[in-house]
Coordinates of C-alpha atoms and ligand atoms in Angstrom, one line a residue:
M279 CA -28.3 32.7 31.6
A280 CA -29.1 30.1 28.5
E281 CA -30.0 32.1 25.3
V282 CA -33.6 32.0 24.5
K283 CA -34.0 30.7 21.1
T284 CA -35.9 32.6 18.5
E285 CA -39.4 31.2 16.9
G286 CA -37.0 30.5 13.6
Q287 CA -34.2 28.9 15.4
K288 CA -36.8 26.6 17.0
L289 CA -38.8 26.3 13.5
S290 CA -35.2 25.5 11.7
E291 CA -34.2 22.8 14.3
K292 CA -37.6 21.3 13.8
L293 CA -37.9 21.4 10.0
L294 CA -34.4 21.6 8.9
N295 CA -31.6 18.8 8.1
H296 CA -28.7 19.8 9.9
K297 CA -25.6 17.8 9.0
K298 CA -22.6 17.7 11.4
N299 CA -19.2 16.6 11.3
G300 CA -19.5 13.3 13.4
W301 CA -16.2 13.9 15.1
E302 CA -17.6 17.0 16.8
E303 CA -19.8 14.6 18.9
V304 CA -17.1 12.2 19.5
S305 CA -16.4 11.3 23.2
E306 CA -12.6 10.2 24.1
P307 CA -13.8 6.4 24.9
E308 CA -15.2 6.6 21.5
R309 CA -12.4 8.0 20.0
R310 CA -10.4 5.1 21.2
K311 CA -12.8 2.6 19.6
I312 CA -12.6 4.3 16.5
M313 CA -8.8 4.3 16.5
K314 CA -8.8 0.6 17.6
F315 CA -10.8 -0.5 14.8
S316 CA -8.9 1.2 12.4
D317 CA -5.9 -0.6 13.5
G318 CA -7.4 -3.9 13.0
Y319 CA -8.5 -2.6 9.3
I320 CA -5.0 -1.5 8.5
E321 CA -3.4 -4.7 9.6
Y322 CA -6.4 -6.3 7.5
L323 CA -5.4 -4.4 4.2
N324 CA -1.5 -4.9 4.8
N325 CA -2.0 -8.8 5.1
G326 CA -4.2 -9.1 1.9
K327 CA -3.6 -7.0 -0.8
I328 CA -5.6 -9.3 -3.4
E329 CA -8.8 -11.4 -3.4
R330 CA -7.3 -14.4 -2.6
E331 CA -5.1 -13.2 0.2
I332 CA -8.4 -11.5 1.8
I333 CA -10.3 -14.8 1.5
K334 CA -7.7 -16.6 3.4
E335 CA -7.3 -13.6 6.0
S336 CA -11.2 -13.4 6.2
E337 CA -11.4 -17.2 6.9
E338 CA -8.9 -16.7 9.8
I339 CA -10.7 -14.2 11.4
A340 CA -14.0 -16.0 11.0
K341 CA -12.7 -19.3 12.4
A342 CA -11.3 -17.3 15.3
H343 CA -15.1 -16.0 16.0
G344 CA -16.7 -19.3 15.7
F345 CA -17.7 -20.1 12.3
K346 CA -17.2 -23.4 10.8
P347 CA -17.0 -24.8 7.3
L348 CA -20.5 -25.4 5.5
A349 CA -19.6 -28.9 4.9
S350 CA -18.9 -29.7 8.5
Y351 CA -22.6 -29.5 9.3
K352 CA -25.1 -32.2 9.3
K353 CA -28.1 -29.7 10.2
L354 CA -28.2 -26.2 11.1
K355 CA -30.1 -24.5 13.8
A356 CA -30.6 -20.9 15.4
G357 CA -27.3 -19.3 16.3
D358 CA -24.8 -21.6 14.0
K359 CA -22.1 -20.0 12.4
V360 CA -21.3 -21.2 8.9
Y361 CA -19.2 -20.4 6.0
Y362 CA -18.4 -21.3 2.4
I363 CA -15.5 -20.4 0.0
N364 CA -15.9 -20.5 -3.6
R365 CA -12.6 -21.5 -5.4
G366 CA -10.7 -19.5 -3.0
K367 CA -11.9 -16.2 -4.4
N368 CA -15.2 -15.7 -2.7
I369 CA -16.3 -16.2 0.8
I370 CA -20.0 -16.4 2.4
L371 CA -20.5 -16.5 5.9
A372 CA -24.1 -16.8 7.9
V373 CA -25.3 -16.5 11.2
I374 CA -28.3 -18.8 11.3
G375 CA -31.2 -16.9 12.9
K376 CA -34.1 -17.9 15.0
E377 CA -37.2 -17.4 12.3
K378 CA -37.3 -19.6 8.9
L379 CA -34.8 -18.8 6.0
E380 CA -38.2 -18.3 4.5
S381 CA -39.0 -14.9 6.3
G382 CA -35.8 -13.5 4.5
L383 CA -32.1 -13.0 5.1
N384 CA -30.4 -9.7 6.1
V385 CA -27.4 -9.7 3.6
V386 CA -24.3 -7.3 3.7
G387 CA -22.2 -7.8 0.3
A388 CA -18.9 -6.4 -0.4
H389 CA -16.2 -7.2 -3.0
T390 CA -12.8 -8.1 -2.4
D391 CA -11.2 -7.2 -5.6
S392 CA -9.1 -4.2 -6.5
P393 CA -8.3 -2.1 -9.5
R394 CA -4.8 -3.7 -10.6
L395 CA -2.4 -4.8 -13.3
D396 CA -2.4 -8.7 -14.1
L397 CA 0.4 -10.6 -16.0
K398 CA -0.3 -11.5 -19.4
P399 CA -0.4 -15.2 -20.0
N400 CA 3.2 -14.8 -21.8
P401 CA 4.5 -11.8 -19.6
L402 CA 8.6 -12.1 -19.8
Y403 CA 10.4 -10.8 -22.4
E404 CA 13.8 -9.0 -23.1
D405 CA 14.4 -5.9 -24.2
T406 CA 18.0 -3.9 -24.6
N407 CA 19.5 -5.6 -21.6
F408 CA 16.0 -5.5 -19.5
A409 CA 13.5 -8.2 -18.8
Y410 CA 10.0 -7.2 -18.5
F411 CA 6.6 -8.6 -17.3
K412 CA 3.8 -7.6 -19.7
T413 CA 0.4 -6.6 -17.8
Q414 CA -3.0 -6.2 -18.8
Y415 CA -5.1 -3.7 -16.3
Y416 CA -8.1 -5.0 -14.3
G417 CA -10.9 -2.5 -13.5
G418 CA -11.0 1.0 -14.1
I419 CA -7.5 2.9 -13.7
K420 CA -5.8 5.9 -14.6
K421 CA -3.0 4.5 -16.1
Y422 CA -0.4 7.5 -15.4
Q423 CA -1.0 6.8 -11.5
W424 CA 0.7 3.2 -12.0
V425 CA 4.5 4.5 -13.3
T426 CA 7.3 5.4 -10.9
I427 CA 6.1 3.7 -7.8
P428 CA 7.1 0.7 -6.1
L429 CA 4.9 -2.3 -6.9
S430 CA 4.8 -5.8 -5.5
I431 CA 3.5 -9.1 -7.5
H432 CA 0.7 -11.5 -5.2
G433 CA -1.1 -14.6 -6.8
V434 CA -0.5 -18.3 -7.8
V435 CA 1.0 -20.5 -10.5
A436 CA -0.7 -23.6 -11.0
L437 CA 1.3 -26.2 -12.1
K438 CA 0.6 -29.3 -14.3
N439 CA 1.2 -31.6 -11.8
G440 CA -1.9 -30.2 -9.6
K441 CA 0.1 -28.5 -6.9
T442 CA -0.3 -24.3 -6.6
V443 CA 2.8 -22.4 -6.0
D444 CA 1.8 -19.1 -3.8
V445 CA 3.6 -15.8 -5.0
R446 CA 4.0 -12.8 -2.8
I447 CA 7.1 -10.6 -3.5
G448 CA 7.6 -7.2 -2.8
E449 CA 6.0 -6.6 0.7
E450 CA 8.4 -7.1 3.2
D451 CA 10.8 -4.7 4.2
D452 CA 14.2 -6.8 2.6
D453 CA 11.9 -8.0 -0.3
T454 CA 12.7 -6.8 -3.6
T455 CA 10.6 -4.6 -5.5
F456 CA 9.2 -3.6 -9.2
V457 CA 8.4 -0.7 -11.0
I458 CA 7.0 0.6 -14.2
T459 CA 9.2 3.4 -15.9
D460 CA 8.1 6.9 -17.2
L461 CA 10.0 9.4 -19.3
L462 CA 12.0 12.3 -17.6
P463 CA 10.3 15.5 -18.0
H464 CA 13.5 17.0 -19.9
M465 CA 12.4 14.7 -22.9
G466 CA 8.9 14.6 -22.3
R467 CA 7.6 17.9 -23.9
R468 CA 5.7 15.8 -26.8
Q469 CA 4.4 13.1 -24.2
M470 CA 2.9 15.7 -21.9
A471 CA 0.9 17.6 -24.5
K472 CA -1.1 14.1 -24.7
S473 CA -4.4 13.7 -23.0
A474 CA -4.3 12.0 -19.7
S475 CA -5.8 8.9 -20.9
E476 CA -3.0 8.6 -23.6
V477 CA -0.1 9.8 -21.3
I478 CA 0.9 6.1 -20.5
E479 CA -0.2 3.6 -23.2
G480 CA -1.8 0.6 -21.8
E481 CA 0.9 -1.5 -23.8
N482 CA 3.4 0.5 -21.8
L483 CA 2.4 -0.8 -18.4
T484 CA 5.3 -3.4 -18.4
L485 CA 7.0 -4.2 -15.3
L486 CA 10.8 -3.9 -15.0
V487 CA 11.6 -7.3 -13.3
G488 CA 15.7 -7.7 -14.3
S489 CA 18.9 -6.2 -15.9
I490 CA 21.7 -8.9 -15.3
P491 CA 22.7 -11.5 -18.0
F492 CA 23.2 -15.0 -17.8
T493 CA 27.1 -15.2 -18.3
D494 CA 26.9 -17.8 -21.9
E495 CA 28.1 -16.5 -25.2
K496 CA 25.8 -19.3 -26.7
V497 CA 22.7 -18.1 -25.4
K498 CA 20.6 -15.0 -27.1
E499 CA 18.7 -13.5 -24.2
K500 CA 20.7 -13.8 -21.1
V501 CA 18.7 -11.5 -18.8
K502 CA 15.6 -13.1 -19.5
L503 CA 17.2 -16.7 -18.6
N504 CA 18.6 -15.3 -15.6
V505 CA 15.2 -13.7 -14.4
M506 CA 14.1 -17.3 -15.1
K507 CA 16.6 -19.1 -13.5
V508 CA 16.0 -16.6 -10.2
L509 CA 12.2 -17.7 -10.3
N510 CA 13.0 -21.4 -11.0
D511 CA 15.3 -21.3 -8.1
K512 CA 12.8 -19.6 -5.6
Y513 CA 9.5 -21.3 -7.1
G514 CA 10.4 -24.2 -8.8
I515 CA 8.6 -22.8 -12.0
I516 CA 9.6 -22.8 -16.0
E517 CA 8.3 -20.2 -18.2
E518 CA 5.4 -22.3 -19.8
D519 CA 4.2 -22.0 -16.0
F520 CA 2.9 -18.4 -16.4
L521 CA 0.2 -19.8 -19.0
S522 CA -1.5 -21.4 -15.8
A523 CA -0.9 -18.4 -13.1
E524 CA -2.8 -15.7 -11.8
L525 CA -0.4 -13.0 -10.9
E526 CA -1.5 -9.6 -10.0
V527 CA 0.8 -6.5 -9.6
V528 CA -0.1 -4.0 -6.9
P529 CA 1.5 -1.2 -5.0
A530 CA 4.0 -2.2 -2.5
F531 CA 3.5 0.6 -0.1
K532 CA 1.7 -0.2 3.1
A533 CA -1.7 1.3 4.6
K534 CA -1.4 3.4 7.2
S535 CA -2.7 6.3 9.2
L536 CA -2.8 9.7 7.6
G537 CA -2.9 13.1 8.5
F538 CA -1.5 15.0 11.6
D539 CA -4.6 13.6 13.8
K540 CA -4.5 10.9 12.5
S541 CA -8.0 10.9 11.4
M542 CA -7.8 9.1 7.9
V543 CA -6.3 5.7 6.5
G544 CA -4.1 5.7 3.3
G545 CA -3.8 2.7 1.5
Y546 CA -4.3 0.5 -1.6
G547 CA -7.6 -1.5 -2.4
Q548 CA -9.8 0.2 -0.2
D549 CA -12.6 -0.2 -2.5
D550 CA -13.8 -2.6 -1.4
K551 CA -11.8 -4.0 1.3
V552 CA -13.0 -1.2 4.0
C553 CA -16.6 -2.6 3.3
S554 CA -15.3 -6.1 3.5
Y555 CA -13.5 -5.9 6.8
C556 CA -16.4 -3.7 8.1
S557 CA -19.0 -6.1 7.2
L558 CA -16.6 -9.2 8.3
M559 CA -16.3 -7.7 11.8
A560 CA -20.1 -6.8 11.7
I561 CA -21.0 -10.5 11.3
C562 CA -18.2 -11.8 13.5
E563 CA -20.2 -9.8 16.5
T564 CA -23.7 -11.1 15.3
E565 CA -25.0 -14.0 17.7
M566 CA -28.7 -15.3 17.5
P567 CA -30.1 -12.7 15.2
A568 CA -33.9 -12.9 14.4
K569 CA -33.5 -13.2 10.6
T570 CA -30.2 -15.4 9.3
A571 CA -27.2 -12.6 8.8
V572 CA -25.0 -13.1 5.9
C573 CA -21.8 -11.7 4.6
L574 CA -20.9 -11.6 0.9
L575 CA -17.4 -11.1 -0.1
V576 CA -17.6 -11.8 -3.7
D577 CA -14.5 -11.0 -6.2
K578 CA -14.7 -9.7 -9.8
E579 CA -17.0 -6.5 -9.1
E580 CA -14.2 -4.1 -10.7
I581 CA -15.1 -6.1 -14.3
G582 CA -18.6 -6.4 -13.9
S583 CA -19.5 -9.1 -11.3
V584 CA -18.8 -11.7 -13.9
G585 CA -17.4 -15.1 -13.7
N586 CA -17.9 -17.9 -11.4
T587 CA -16.6 -16.0 -8.2
G588 CA -18.3 -12.9 -9.3
M589 CA -21.9 -12.1 -7.8
E590 CA -23.5 -12.8 -11.0
S591 CA -22.6 -16.7 -10.4
M592 CA -24.8 -19.0 -9.3
A593 CA -22.4 -19.5 -6.2
F594 CA -24.9 -17.8 -3.6
E595 CA -27.8 -19.9 -4.9
T596 CA -25.7 -22.9 -4.3
F597 CA -24.9 -21.8 -1.0
L598 CA -28.7 -21.2 0.2
G599 CA -29.4 -24.4 -1.3
E600 CA -27.3 -26.3 1.1
I601 CA -28.5 -24.0 3.9
I602 CA -32.2 -24.5 3.1
H603 CA -31.6 -28.3 3.1
L604 CA -29.6 -28.3 6.5
C605 CA -32.3 -26.0 7.8
G606 CA -35.1 -28.7 7.1
E607 CA -36.7 -26.2 4.7
G608 CA -36.4 -28.3 1.5
T609 CA -39.8 -28.9 1.2
T610 CA -41.4 -25.5 1.1
P611 CA -42.9 -24.8 -2.0
N612 CA -40.5 -22.0 -4.3
I613 CA -38.5 -21.3 -1.1
L614 CA -35.6 -19.7 -3.3
N615 CA -38.1 -17.2 -4.5
R616 CA -39.7 -16.7 -1.2
I617 CA -36.0 -15.9 0.6
Y618 CA -35.3 -13.8 -1.9
K619 CA -38.7 -11.8 -1.8
N620 CA -38.5 -11.2 1.9
S621 CA -34.6 -10.5 2.1
A622 CA -32.8 -7.2 2.4
M623 CA -29.4 -6.4 1.6
L624 CA -26.7 -3.5 2.2
S625 CA -24.6 -3.4 -1.0
A626 CA -21.5 -2.9 0.9
D627 CA -19.5 -0.7 -1.7
V628 CA -17.5 2.5 -1.3
D629 CA -18.6 5.7 -2.1
G630 CA -16.8 8.8 -3.8
A631 CA -16.4 11.2 -1.0
Y632 CA -16.5 15.0 -1.8
D633 CA -13.0 16.5 -2.6
P634 CA -13.0 20.1 -2.3
L635 CA -9.8 20.1 -4.7
Y636 CA -12.4 18.8 -7.3
S637 CA -15.6 20.6 -6.5
S638 CA -16.8 21.5 -10.1
V639 CA -18.0 17.2 -10.5
A640 CA -19.9 17.4 -7.3
D641 CA -23.3 18.7 -6.1
K642 CA -22.2 19.5 -2.9
K643 CA -26.1 19.4 -1.8
N644 CA -25.7 15.3 -2.5
A645 CA -22.4 14.5 -1.8
S646 CA -20.7 12.3 1.1
F647 CA -18.2 14.0 3.2
F648 CA -15.7 12.4 5.2
G649 CA -16.7 12.7 8.9
R650 CA -20.4 12.2 8.2
G651 CA -20.6 8.4 8.5
V652 CA -21.7 5.5 6.3
G653 CA -22.7 6.9 2.7
M654 CA -25.6 5.5 1.5
N655 CA -26.7 5.8 -2.5
K656 CA -30.2 5.4 -3.7
Y657 CA -29.0 5.0 -7.0
T658 CA -25.2 4.8 -8.3
G659 CA -26.1 4.8 -12.4
G660 CA -25.1 7.9 -14.3
R661 CA -26.9 9.6 -17.5
G662 CA -30.3 9.4 -15.9
K663 CA -29.9 6.8 -12.9
S664 CA -29.0 4.4 -16.3
G665 CA -28.4 0.9 -14.7
A666 CA -29.1 1.8 -11.2
N667 CA -30.9 0.0 -8.5
D668 CA -32.9 2.6 -7.2
A669 CA -33.9 1.5 -3.9
N670 CA -37.5 1.9 -3.0
A671 CA -38.4 5.0 -0.2
E672 CA -40.2 2.3 1.9
Y673 CA -36.9 0.6 2.5
I674 CA -34.7 3.6 3.0
A675 CA -37.4 4.6 5.4
K676 CA -37.0 1.4 7.7
I677 CA -33.1 1.6 7.1
R678 CA -33.0 5.5 8.3
K679 CA -34.9 4.2 11.5
L680 CA -32.6 1.3 12.2
F681 CA -29.5 3.8 11.9
D682 CA -30.8 6.5 13.9
D683 CA -32.1 4.0 16.7
N684 CA -28.7 2.5 17.0
K685 CA -26.6 6.1 16.6
V686 CA -25.2 5.0 13.3
H687 CA -24.2 8.2 11.5
F688 CA -25.2 8.0 7.8
Q689 CA -25.6 10.1 4.4
L690 CA -27.4 9.8 1.8
A691 CA -25.5 11.1 -1.7
E692 CA -25.1 10.7 -5.4
L693 CA -22.1 9.7 -7.1
G694 CA -21.0 13.2 -8.7
K695 CA -23.3 15.7 -10.4
V696 CA -25.9 15.0 -12.8
D697 CA -24.1 13.7 -16.3
E698 CA -20.7 13.7 -14.6
G699 CA -20.5 10.7 -12.1
G700 CA -22.3 7.5 -12.1
G701 CA -21.1 3.7 -11.2
G702 CA -22.2 0.2 -10.9
T703 CA -22.0 -1.9 -7.8
I704 CA -23.2 -5.4 -7.1
A705 CA -26.7 -3.9 -5.8
Y706 CA -28.9 -4.3 -8.9
I707 CA -28.1 -8.0 -8.9
L708 CA -29.9 -9.0 -5.9
A709 CA -32.3 -6.5 -6.4
N710 CA -33.2 -8.2 -9.7
K711 CA -34.0 -11.4 -7.5
G712 CA -36.5 -9.5 -5.4
M713 CA -34.2 -8.0 -2.6
D714 CA -34.6 -4.4 -1.0
V715 CA -31.4 -3.2 -1.5
I716 CA -29.6 0.0 -1.1
D717 CA -25.9 1.0 -1.6
C718 CA -24.2 1.7 1.7
G719 CA -20.5 2.1 2.0
T720 CA -17.6 3.8 3.3
P721 CA -16.7 7.1 1.2
V722 CA -13.4 7.4 -0.3
L723 CA -10.9 9.6 -1.7
S724 CA -8.9 9.3 -4.9
M725 CA -11.0 6.0 -5.6
H726 CA -9.2 3.3 -7.8
S727 CA -5.9 5.0 -7.1
P728 CA -2.8 3.3 -6.0
Y729 CA -3.5 4.9 -2.5
E730 CA -6.9 5.8 -1.7
T731 CA -8.0 7.7 1.5
T732 CA -10.8 7.2 3.9
S733 CA -12.2 8.7 7.3
K734 CA -11.9 6.6 10.2
F735 CA -15.2 8.1 11.8
D736 CA -16.8 6.9 8.6
I737 CA -15.0 3.1 8.7
Y738 CA -16.3 2.9 12.1
H739 CA -19.9 3.6 11.1
S740 CA -20.0 1.7 8.3
Y741 CA -19.4 -1.1 10.7
L742 CA -21.7 0.2 13.1
A743 CA -24.4 0.2 10.2
Y744 CA -23.7 -3.2 9.0
K745 CA -23.6 -4.6 12.7
A746 CA -27.2 -3.0 13.3
F747 CA -28.8 -4.2 10.0
M748 CA -27.3 -7.8 10.5
N749 CA -28.5 -7.9 14.2
K750 CA -31.7 -6.0 14.2
Y751 CA -33.3 -5.2 10.7
M752 CA -36.6 -6.6 10.8
Ligands
MN896 MN1 -16.1 -1.1 -5.1
MN897 MN1 -14.4 0.1 -7.6

C-alpha cells in the first residue's frame, strides 16, 4: 500500500526547491547517449589542444554537417548553414532562421583558448650543458602546477617567405616530450617555506629541451646549436624564425574518462573547450530555426578578450555585416543595433564546481554541483558583483522555462562565496551591445590546472541546453 503523504510533505514538494543528482534519473539508453557524447568530446580535446587546432577541427566537424564558408554564398535564405574563420583562431557559425535577422539572433558563445605557457620571442638558450626554452605564461595559472609534468609544444612558425610551419610535438606515443624541472625535497627546505605563488618563479617556467652538444671545439654553445640543428632538420627553421612564431606549451597527457564508474572526464583545456564542443554540436544539429542561430568560438578570453581574435574585436560585426547584406536586410535603418537589441545569448563558459575538499571558499547553497546539469551564473564578478553582466530576471525566467520544457538539467550558482570568488567571461561584452546574456556552462573541478575535471552528465546537459536555445528560444 502506498504511503499517504502528510500535509507538510505535500507542501514541501509544491513549494520548495528539491535539487537532485541527475544521474539518479538517467535511464540506460540515456546513459549510453551521455557516454557516447563524451567519447566524441574526449576525441575533440585530444585532437585540439590550442585555439588554432580547435578551429581547424571545428571547421571539419561543421563541414561534415553541411556548413559552407561565408565567401561561397551569394545570397542567404532560411536553413542555410554558414561559417567564417578569422585568422585561424576564431570561428563564427550560423544557421539562418525563418524570421528576419532584425528580429534577433540566438547566440551561444564559447572560447577556445586555455591557460598555458607561450614561448618568448627569443626562447632558446644554453646553460651548463642544458638547452632551454624561455616562456611567458598565458592566463591565470598556479605556476607550481606546471613543473614535472610531460609537456608538448603546439603552434606555428611564420617564415619571412610567407609560408607557415605547423608544430605539434609531444602528443604521439613515439614523440619526444618536454618538462620544467623542480627542486628535490631534500634540498627544498627554503623553497617550501615560500608562499605558493612564489614557490615557482615565473622566470623559472623554463622548458628543458636538450642536452647533447654539437661536437666541434670551435663552437661556444654546443647544446643550443645541436637543438637548433634538430629543429632545422625537422622544420627548416633558424633561430631568428622564433621572432615570428606562436608556440604554446601545454600538457602532453591525453584526456580520458575518470573514475571507476567513468562518470567524469579528465583533461587539459576543458575551460572552455567543453562549451566549445557542446555549442558546436548543438549548432550542427540546428535545422531551420525560427531565429537565426549563431555559435561563436572566440580566442583570447583568458587574457581579457582582447586583440583581433577576441570577443572585443569587430570580427563579429564584420560577420554580421556580411550576413545582413546576404539576407537582403542591408537597407533596414540602424539594422545592427536592432539585431543586438532583439538578440539573446548564452555565454557558454565553464563554472567552478563545488569541491568538498575546498568547501570553505564556496557557499553550498549557491554553488554548482557535479551531476546537476549545466551551471548558470546570473553574475560572475567578485567584490560586490564588480564587472558582472548581472542577467535580467525576466530573461532568466524565459531560460528556466525553455530548459524545463526541454528536460535540460540546470542549476544557478555563484562563483565562490561573497568576497572569495569572482571572474570574467565574454558575457558583458555582448550585453553591453544590448543583448540579453547569461553565463551558462559546464561546472569544472581544478579549473585552469593542467588536468581539469568535468561530469559527463553536465557536459551532455550543456549540449542539450545550447541545442534547445538555438532551436527553440523565442
Ligand atoms: Mn573560461
Ligand atoms: Mn578560464
